[in-house]
Amino acid sequence: MPVPFRQSVRVGAYLARQRLARREKFPLIVELEPLFQCNLACAGCGKIQQPDHVLRQRMSVDQAVGAIEESGAPMVSIAGGEPLIHPEIHEIAGELVKRRKFVYLCTNAILMEKKLDRFRPSPYFAWAVHVDGLRERHDASVEREGVFDKAVSAIHAAKERGFRVTTNTTFFTHDSPQTVQSVLDFLNDELKVDQMMISPAYAYEKAPDQDHFLGVQQTRELFSKAFADGRRRKWRLNHTPLFLDFLEGKVDFQCTAWGIPSYSLFGWQRPCYLMADGYAKTYKELLETTDWDSYGRGRDPRCDNCMAHCGYEPTAVLATTRSMKQSMRAVLSR
Ligand code: SF4
Ligand code: SF4
């Protein structure tokens, strides 16, 4: 199943309410990071370099739910670290589902089969499994053999139990149009996951491997070649057509990082989950105390190579809602 009809309608209504209220900045989806600890140590990771005492901390259920309620966002992506290490993660997800938030639980899937029983299939809940490539490529990316097979097995198990299962794939310089195509063909046609998210890797300053992040030109070349011959239309990609146009270099956008803000153990991260220029206590404070015009490509050198969805998917969504033609395109691509 693609994005459930219920989710499209509720998010569409939320966007319409923001427009009617003439609200210029609002959250679309919150990146919730209730811990930084992980059971892997990928070289391209910018989250697990926190000191030990921070890695041991876990966000409480009340704090996580309170932050999402204060923001008003209709969707939540729970990430980390590895969320399934958090002993109360099913309670956080369950409380958000109860409040009719659409929850994506991002996981490397190592613990997923073991913990499936703690979750219930729901139109408000989806797994988002990290799969960076086919077996050899993925295991090299996460620096551990056998993780790809675990992820595939967990995806099958979750689908058998009626869960909605999506995937999240990050591409680096060792990827080619063929590796992009082969992993998306596999996820779409063989594993038959419900939807797939893709992203060029962001060059985290703290990541140990700095040599394999894509620049803007490389990203455009990679995706325009991978998407050629109409392939893009056959994949169930969980992105607006305009964001995919952006990855291909057919359109360019300004960053609107306030649309996909990040809330972690430290608070609301300024300006996005990729960079940390301080923290705010509330989403309202984040909006009011951040100089948003100083971020984005051409404005801040740290943003120069960024084409990440947290900065540019909200811009694509807003551009879609403002155009009848693009809205129709988005509906027909579902
Ligand atoms: S699985 Fe994700 S959080 Fe864990 S080390 Fe790898 S990139 Fe970082
Ligand atoms: S361009 Fe936007 S999303 Fe990317 S790092 Fe800069 S502020 Fe964050």
Coordinates of C-alpha atoms and ligand atoms in Angstrom, one line a residue:
M1 CA 0.0 0.0 0.0
P2 CA 1.3 3.5 -0.8
V3 CA 0.7 6.4 1.6
P4 CA -2.7 5.4 3.1
F5 CA -5.6 7.5 1.9
R6 CA -6.3 8.6 5.5
Q7 CA -2.8 10.0 5.8
S8 CA -3.0 11.9 2.5
V9 CA -6.3 13.4 3.5
R10 CA -5.3 14.4 7.1
V11 CA -1.9 15.9 6.0
G12 CA -3.7 17.7 3.1
A13 CA -6.2 19.1 5.6
Y14 CA -3.4 20.1 8.0
L15 CA -1.6 22.0 5.1
A16 CA -4.9 23.7 4.1
R17 CA -5.4 24.9 7.7
Q18 CA -1.9 26.4 7.8
R19 CA -2.6 28.2 4.6
L20 CA -6.0 29.5 5.8
A21 CA -4.3 30.7 9.0
R22 CA -1.6 32.4 6.8
R23 CA 1.0 30.6 8.9
E24 CA 4.3 30.8 7.0
K25 CA 6.3 28.3 9.1
F26 CA 5.0 25.1 10.6
P27 CA 6.2 21.5 11.1
L28 CA 5.3 18.8 8.6
I29 CA 7.2 15.9 10.2
V30 CA 9.3 15.9 13.3
E31 CA 12.5 13.9 13.5
L32 CA 12.3 12.6 17.0
E33 CA 15.6 11.3 18.4
P34 CA 14.8 9.8 21.9
L35 CA 18.4 8.4 22.2
F36 CA 21.7 8.6 20.4
Q37 CA 23.0 5.1 21.2
C38 CA 23.1 2.5 18.4
N39 CA 24.1 -1.2 18.0
L40 CA 26.0 -0.3 14.9
A41 CA 28.9 2.1 14.2
C42 CA 28.5 3.2 10.6
A43 CA 31.4 5.4 9.2
G44 CA 29.0 7.9 7.7
C45 CA 27.0 8.4 11.0
G46 CA 26.8 11.8 12.6
K47 CA 24.9 10.7 15.8
I48 CA 26.9 8.2 17.7
Q49 CA 29.9 10.4 18.5
Q50 CA 28.3 11.7 21.7
P51 CA 30.1 11.1 25.0
D52 CA 29.2 7.9 26.9
H53 CA 27.0 9.6 29.5
V54 CA 24.9 11.1 26.7
L55 CA 24.7 7.8 24.8
R56 CA 23.3 6.1 27.9
Q57 CA 20.4 8.7 28.2
R58 CA 16.9 7.8 27.1
M59 CA 14.1 10.3 26.6
S60 CA 10.9 9.7 28.6
V61 CA 7.6 8.9 27.0
D62 CA 6.1 12.1 28.5
Q63 CA 8.9 14.3 27.1
A64 CA 8.7 12.8 23.6
V65 CA 4.9 13.0 23.4
G66 CA 4.8 16.5 24.9
A67 CA 7.3 17.8 22.4
I68 CA 5.3 16.4 19.4
E69 CA 2.0 17.8 20.8
E70 CA 3.5 21.2 21.4
S71 CA 4.8 21.3 17.8
G72 CA 1.4 20.3 16.3
A73 CA 3.1 18.2 13.5
P74 CA 0.9 15.6 11.9
M75 CA 3.8 13.1 11.3
V76 CA 6.7 11.9 13.3
S77 CA 9.9 10.0 12.2
I78 CA 11.4 8.3 15.2
A79 CA 15.1 7.8 14.7
G80 CA 18.3 7.9 16.9
G81 CA 20.7 6.1 17.3
E82 CA 18.7 2.9 17.1
P83 CA 15.2 3.5 18.6
L84 CA 14.6 -0.2 19.3
I85 CA 17.3 -0.1 22.0
H86 CA 15.1 2.3 23.9
P87 CA 13.1 0.2 26.4
E88 CA 9.9 2.4 26.1
I89 CA 10.0 3.0 22.3
H90 CA 6.8 1.0 21.7
E91 CA 5.1 3.2 24.3
I92 CA 6.3 6.4 22.7
A93 CA 5.1 5.1 19.3
G94 CA 1.8 3.8 20.8
E95 CA 1.0 7.2 22.6
L96 CA 1.7 9.1 19.3
V97 CA -0.6 6.7 17.4
K98 CA -3.3 7.2 20.0
R99 CA -3.0 10.9 19.3
R100 CA -3.5 10.2 15.6
K101 CA 0.1 11.1 14.6
F102 CA 1.5 9.2 11.6
V103 CA 4.6 7.5 13.0
Y104 CA 7.5 6.1 11.0
L105 CA 9.9 4.0 13.2
C106 CA 13.4 4.2 11.6
T107 CA 15.5 1.1 12.4
N108 CA 18.5 -0.8 11.2
A109 CA 16.3 -3.9 11.8
I110 CA 18.8 -5.8 14.0
L111 CA 16.3 -6.0 16.9
M112 CA 13.1 -5.6 14.8
E113 CA 11.9 -9.3 14.6
K114 CA 12.6 -9.7 18.3
K115 CA 10.5 -6.7 19.2
L116 CA 7.7 -6.9 16.6
D117 CA 5.3 -8.2 19.2
R118 CA 5.4 -4.9 21.1
F119 CA 3.9 -3.0 18.2
R120 CA 0.5 -3.2 16.5
P121 CA -0.2 -2.8 12.8
S122 CA -2.1 0.5 12.3
P123 CA -2.8 3.0 9.5
Y124 CA -0.9 5.4 11.7
F125 CA 2.3 3.3 12.1
A126 CA 5.0 2.3 9.6
W127 CA 8.4 0.7 9.9
A128 CA 11.2 2.6 8.0
V129 CA 14.0 0.1 7.6
H130 CA 17.5 1.3 6.8
V131 CA 18.7 -0.4 3.6
D132 CA 21.7 1.3 1.9
G133 CA 22.2 -1.2 -1.0
L134 CA 22.1 -4.9 -1.8
R135 CA 23.8 -7.4 0.5
E136 CA 27.5 -6.6 0.0
R137 CA 27.0 -2.8 -0.3
H138 CA 24.7 -2.6 2.7
D139 CA 26.9 -4.7 5.0
A140 CA 29.9 -2.6 3.9
S141 CA 27.9 0.6 4.6
V142 CA 27.0 -0.5 8.2
E143 CA 30.3 -2.2 8.7
R144 CA 28.9 -5.6 9.8
E145 CA 28.2 -8.7 7.8
G146 CA 24.7 -10.2 8.0
V147 CA 22.8 -7.0 8.7
F148 CA 21.3 -7.0 5.2
D149 CA 19.9 -10.5 5.7
K150 CA 18.5 -9.5 9.0
A151 CA 16.8 -6.5 7.5
V152 CA 15.2 -8.6 4.7
S153 CA 14.0 -11.2 7.2
A154 CA 12.5 -8.6 9.5
I155 CA 10.7 -6.9 6.5
H156 CA 9.2 -10.2 5.5
A157 CA 8.1 -10.9 9.1
A158 CA 6.6 -7.5 9.6
K159 CA 4.7 -7.7 6.3
E160 CA 3.3 -11.1 7.2
R161 CA 1.9 -9.6 10.3
G162 CA 0.2 -6.8 8.4
F163 CA 2.5 -3.9 9.2
R164 CA 3.1 -1.2 6.7
V165 CA 6.9 -1.4 5.9
T166 CA 8.9 1.4 4.2
T167 CA 12.6 1.7 3.6
N168 CA 15.2 4.4 3.9
T169 CA 18.3 4.4 1.6
T170 CA 21.2 6.8 1.7
F171 CA 23.5 7.1 -1.3
F172 CA 27.2 7.9 -1.2
T173 CA 30.0 8.4 -3.8
H174 CA 30.5 4.7 -4.1
D175 CA 27.0 4.4 -5.6
S176 CA 26.4 4.5 -9.3
P177 CA 23.1 4.8 -11.3
Q178 CA 23.2 1.0 -11.5
T179 CA 23.5 0.5 -7.8
V180 CA 20.7 3.0 -7.2
Q181 CA 18.5 1.1 -9.7
S182 CA 19.4 -2.3 -8.4
V183 CA 18.5 -1.6 -4.8
L184 CA 15.3 0.3 -5.7
D185 CA 14.2 -2.5 -8.1
F186 CA 14.9 -5.1 -5.3
L187 CA 12.9 -3.2 -2.7
N188 CA 10.1 -2.3 -5.0
D189 CA 9.7 -5.6 -7.0
E190 CA 11.1 -8.4 -4.9
L191 CA 10.6 -7.3 -1.3
K192 CA 7.5 -5.3 -2.3
V193 CA 7.9 -2.8 0.5
D194 CA 5.1 -0.2 0.7
Q195 CA 7.2 2.8 0.0
M196 CA 10.9 3.8 -0.3
M197 CA 12.7 7.0 0.9
I198 CA 16.0 8.0 -0.7
S199 CA 18.6 10.6 0.3
P200 CA 22.0 11.7 -0.7
A201 CA 24.3 11.4 2.4
Y202 CA 24.9 14.7 4.3
A203 CA 28.5 15.4 5.1
Y204 CA 28.3 15.4 8.9
E205 CA 31.3 17.2 10.4
K206 CA 31.6 14.5 13.1
A207 CA 31.4 11.4 10.8
P208 CA 34.6 9.5 10.7
D209 CA 34.4 8.9 6.9
Q210 CA 34.5 12.3 5.1
D211 CA 35.5 11.0 1.7
H212 CA 32.3 9.5 0.4
F213 CA 29.7 12.3 0.7
L214 CA 28.1 13.4 -2.6
G215 CA 28.4 17.0 -3.8
V216 CA 25.4 18.8 -5.5
Q217 CA 26.6 18.1 -9.0
Q218 CA 27.4 14.5 -8.2
T219 CA 23.9 14.0 -6.7
R220 CA 22.2 15.5 -9.7
E221 CA 24.1 13.3 -12.1
L222 CA 23.6 10.2 -10.0
F223 CA 19.8 10.6 -9.8
S224 CA 19.2 11.9 -13.3
K225 CA 20.9 8.8 -14.7
A226 CA 19.3 6.4 -12.2
F227 CA 15.8 7.8 -12.9
A228 CA 16.2 7.9 -16.7
D229 CA 13.9 6.0 -19.1
G230 CA 10.8 6.5 -16.9
R231 CA 12.1 4.2 -14.1
R232 CA 11.3 6.7 -11.5
R233 CA 7.6 6.3 -12.1
K234 CA 7.5 2.6 -11.5
W235 CA 9.1 2.9 -8.0
R236 CA 6.9 3.5 -5.0
L237 CA 9.0 6.4 -3.8
N238 CA 7.8 8.3 -0.7
H239 CA 8.6 11.7 -2.0
T240 CA 6.8 14.4 -4.0
P241 CA 7.6 14.5 -7.7
L242 CA 9.0 17.9 -7.2
F243 CA 11.6 16.7 -4.6
L244 CA 12.6 14.0 -7.1
D245 CA 12.9 16.7 -9.8
F246 CA 15.1 18.6 -7.3
L247 CA 17.4 15.6 -6.8
E248 CA 17.7 15.3 -10.6
G249 CA 18.6 19.0 -10.9
K250 CA 15.4 19.8 -12.9
V251 CA 14.4 22.4 -10.3
D252 CA 16.1 24.2 -7.4
F253 CA 14.7 25.2 -4.1
Q254 CA 15.6 27.1 -1.0
C255 CA 16.0 25.2 2.3
T256 CA 12.9 25.3 4.6
A257 CA 14.4 23.3 7.5
W258 CA 11.6 24.5 9.9
G259 CA 9.3 22.1 8.0
I260 CA 11.2 18.9 9.2
P261 CA 12.6 20.0 12.6
S262 CA 14.5 17.7 15.0
Y263 CA 13.8 17.1 18.6
S264 CA 16.4 15.2 20.6
L265 CA 17.6 14.7 24.2
F266 CA 19.0 18.2 24.0
G267 CA 15.8 19.9 22.8
W268 CA 14.8 21.4 19.4
Q269 CA 18.0 21.4 17.3
R270 CA 18.9 24.5 15.3
P271 CA 18.5 24.6 12.3
C272 CA 17.9 20.9 11.4
Y273 CA 18.9 17.4 12.5
L274 CA 22.1 17.6 10.3
M275 CA 23.6 20.7 12.0
A276 CA 23.7 21.8 15.6
D277 CA 23.8 25.5 16.2
G278 CA 22.2 25.3 19.6
Y279 CA 18.9 24.1 20.9
A280 CA 15.5 25.6 21.8
K281 CA 13.1 24.4 24.6
T282 CA 10.0 24.5 22.4
Y283 CA 9.2 24.4 18.7
K284 CA 7.7 27.9 19.0
E285 CA 11.0 29.1 20.5
L286 CA 13.0 27.4 17.7
L287 CA 10.8 29.2 15.1
E288 CA 11.1 32.6 16.8
T289 CA 14.8 32.5 17.7
T290 CA 16.4 31.0 14.5
D291 CA 17.6 33.2 11.7
W292 CA 16.2 30.9 9.0
D293 CA 17.4 33.1 6.2
S294 CA 21.0 32.5 7.1
Y295 CA 20.8 28.7 6.3
G296 CA 20.7 26.8 3.0
R297 CA 23.0 26.4 0.0
G298 CA 24.7 29.7 -1.0
R299 CA 24.0 31.1 2.5
D300 CA 26.0 28.9 4.9
P301 CA 29.1 27.0 3.6
R302 CA 28.1 24.0 5.8
C303 CA 24.9 23.7 3.7
D304 CA 26.7 23.9 0.3
N305 CA 26.5 20.1 -0.4
C306 CA 23.2 19.5 1.2
M307 CA 20.2 18.2 -0.8
A308 CA 18.7 16.3 2.2
H309 CA 15.0 15.8 2.5
C310 CA 14.8 17.6 5.8
G311 CA 15.7 20.9 4.1
Y312 CA 14.1 20.5 0.7
E313 CA 11.1 18.1 0.9
P314 CA 9.1 20.7 2.8
T315 CA 9.8 23.3 0.1
A316 CA 8.7 20.7 -2.5
V317 CA 5.5 20.0 -0.6
L318 CA 4.6 23.6 -0.3
A319 CA 5.4 24.2 -4.0
T320 CA 3.1 21.2 -4.8
T321 CA 0.2 22.5 -2.7
R322 CA 0.4 25.9 -4.4
S323 CA 0.1 24.5 -8.0
M324 CA -2.9 22.6 -9.3
K325 CA -0.7 21.0 -12.0
Q326 CA 1.9 19.8 -9.3
S327 CA -0.9 18.6 -7.0
M328 CA -2.4 16.5 -9.8
R329 CA 1.0 15.1 -10.6
A330 CA 1.5 14.2 -6.9
V331 CA -1.9 12.5 -6.7
L332 CA -1.3 10.5 -10.0
S333 CA 2.2 9.4 -8.8
R334 CA 0.6 7.6 -5.8
Ligands
SF4_1 S1 22.5 2.5 12.0 FE1 22.0 4.7 11.8 S2 22.3 5.5 13.9 FE2 23.2 3.5 13.9 S3 25.4 3.9 13.5 FE3 24.4 3.5 11.5 S4 23.8 5.5 10.7 FE4 24.2 5.8 12.9
SF4_2 S1 20.7 23.1 3.7 FE1 19.1 23.1 5.3 S2 18.7 21.0 5.8 FE2 20.7 21.1 4.7 S3 22.2 21.3 6.4 FE3 21.7 23.4 5.8 S4 20.0 24.0 7.1 FE4 20.2 21.8 7.3

